[in-house]
mmCIF file of C-alpha atoms in Angstrom:
data_model
loop_
_atom_site.group_PDB
_atom_site.id
_atom_site.type_symbol
_atom_site.label_atom_id
_atom_site.label_comp_id
_atom_site.label_asym_id
_atom_site.label_seq_id
_atom_site.Cartn_x
_atom_site.Cartn_y
_atom_site.Cartn_z
ATOM 1 C CA SER A 1 -121.276 -75.386 13.958
ATOM 2 C CA MET A 2 -119.771 -72.302 15.517
ATOM 3 C CA LYS A 3 -119.700 -71.234 19.070
ATOM 4 C CA ILE A 4 -120.500 -68.003 19.911
ATOM 5 C CA LYS A 5 -119.108 -65.868 23.294
ATOM 6 C CA THR A 6 -119.423 -63.074 24.256
ATOM 7 C CA PRO A 7 -116.349 -60.826 25.129
ATOM 8 C CA LYS A 8 -115.469 -60.026 28.009
ATOM 9 C CA PHE A 9 -115.355 -56.317 28.146
ATOM 10 C CA SER A 10 -113.892 -53.214 30.257
ATOM 11 C CA THR A 11 -115.002 -49.756 29.856
ATOM 12 C CA ASN A 12 -111.017 -49.706 28.599
ATOM 13 C CA LYS A 13 -110.299 -53.074 27.393
ATOM 14 C CA SER A 14 -111.471 -56.155 25.672
ATOM 15 C CA TRP A 15 -110.791 -59.485 25.514
ATOM 16 C CA ILE A 16 -111.470 -62.097 22.642
ATOM 17 C CA GLY A 17 -111.045 -65.602 22.832
ATOM 18 C CA GLU A 18 -110.986 -66.156 26.316
ATOM 19 C CA TRP A 19 -112.500 -69.467 26.710
ATOM 20 C CA ASP A 20 -112.526 -70.411 30.457
ATOM 21 C CA THR A 21 -112.491 -67.715 32.495
ATOM 22 C CA GLU A 22 -111.742 -69.717 35.881
ATOM 23 C CA SER A 23 -107.947 -70.480 34.709
ATOM 24 C CA VAL A 24 -105.033 -69.571 32.941
ATOM 25 C CA GLY A 25 -104.600 -72.171 31.071
ATOM 26 C CA GLU A 26 -106.028 -71.116 27.939
ATOM 27 C CA LYS A 27 -104.948 -73.852 24.929
ATOM 28 C CA TYR A 28 -104.649 -70.475 22.753
ATOM 29 C CA GLU A 29 -103.637 -66.772 24.042
ATOM 30 C CA HIS A 30 -107.094 -64.419 24.188
ATOM 31 C CA GLU A 31 -107.086 -60.646 22.474
ATOM 32 C CA GLU A 32 -106.861 -57.626 24.023
ATOM 33 C CA ARG A 33 -107.996 -54.649 22.099
ATOM 34 C CA ALA A 34 -108.959 -50.720 23.571
ATOM 35 C CA VAL A 35 -112.394 -50.235 23.874
ATOM 36 C CA ARG A 36 -113.392 -47.046 22.336
ATOM 37 C CA ASN A 37 -117.546 -47.101 22.255
ATOM 38 C CA VAL A 38 -119.691 -49.555 24.144
ATOM 39 C CA SER A 39 -123.559 -49.221 22.581
ATOM 40 C CA ILE A 40 -125.862 -51.527 24.960
ATOM 41 C CA HIS A 41 -129.166 -52.229 23.748
ATOM 42 C CA PRO A 42 -131.781 -49.532 24.925
ATOM 43 C CA GLY A 43 -133.766 -52.598 26.125
ATOM 44 C CA PHE A 44 -131.396 -54.175 28.420
ATOM 45 C CA LYS A 45 -132.621 -54.756 31.988
ATOM 46 C CA PRO A 46 -129.736 -56.833 34.235
ATOM 47 C CA ASN A 47 -131.898 -58.116 36.487
ATOM 48 C CA ASP A 48 -133.377 -60.437 33.992
ATOM 49 C CA LEU A 49 -130.753 -60.527 31.340
ATOM 50 C CA TYR A 50 -133.462 -59.073 28.985
ATOM 51 C CA ASN A 51 -131.687 -58.073 25.709
ATOM 52 C CA ASP A 52 -128.461 -58.497 26.891
ATOM 53 C CA VAL A 53 -125.970 -57.662 23.953
ATOM 54 C CA ALA A 54 -124.301 -54.818 23.344
ATOM 55 C CA ILE A 55 -121.716 -53.152 20.447
ATOM 56 C CA ILE A 56 -118.118 -52.683 21.465
ATOM 57 C CA VAL A 57 -116.363 -50.558 19.031
ATOM 58 C CA VAL A 58 -112.322 -51.691 19.615
ATOM 59 C CA GLU A 59 -109.420 -49.185 18.422
ATOM 60 C CA SER A 60 -108.130 -52.136 16.099
ATOM 61 C CA GLU A 61 -109.007 -54.646 14.655
ATOM 62 C CA PHE A 62 -108.514 -58.124 16.043
ATOM 63 C CA ILE A 63 -106.808 -60.970 14.589
ATOM 64 C CA ILE A 64 -109.161 -63.933 12.945
ATOM 65 C CA ASP A 65 -107.710 -67.618 14.586
ATOM 66 C CA ARG A 66 -109.404 -70.723 15.417
ATOM 67 C CA HIS A 67 -110.321 -69.542 18.086
ATOM 68 C CA VAL A 68 -110.748 -65.744 17.383
ATOM 69 C CA ASP A 69 -114.164 -65.522 14.660
ATOM 70 C CA THR A 70 -116.872 -63.482 13.018
ATOM 71 C CA ILE A 71 -120.166 -64.336 13.273
ATOM 72 C CA CYS A 72 -123.141 -64.155 11.089
ATOM 73 C CA LEU A 73 -125.727 -61.845 11.035
ATOM 74 C CA PRO A 74 -129.652 -62.108 9.389
ATOM 75 C CA ASN A 75 -130.326 -60.100 6.751
ATOM 76 C CA GLN A 76 -131.830 -56.879 7.272
ATOM 77 C CA VAL A 77 -135.272 -57.283 5.977
ATOM 78 C CA PHE A 78 -135.333 -60.980 8.722
ATOM 79 C CA ILE A 79 -138.150 -61.047 11.335
ATOM 80 C CA PHE A 80 -138.418 -62.406 14.128
#
């Protein structure tokens, strides 16, 4: 099974592959990219964390590795 973690980002940078944000002892090094654009879900409610998703467009691709991977999205016709 695939584990998905939301990337950590600021307005300028995105970090992928960082599993433990509380320590510096990561098994694998994270990747960092410059952020070009962030589109936050229009229904996002920060106090309730509803719709807490965003599309983050970065300046260059991340390198797929054992701790960085793609996600699977449902077909467009799938109804939740």
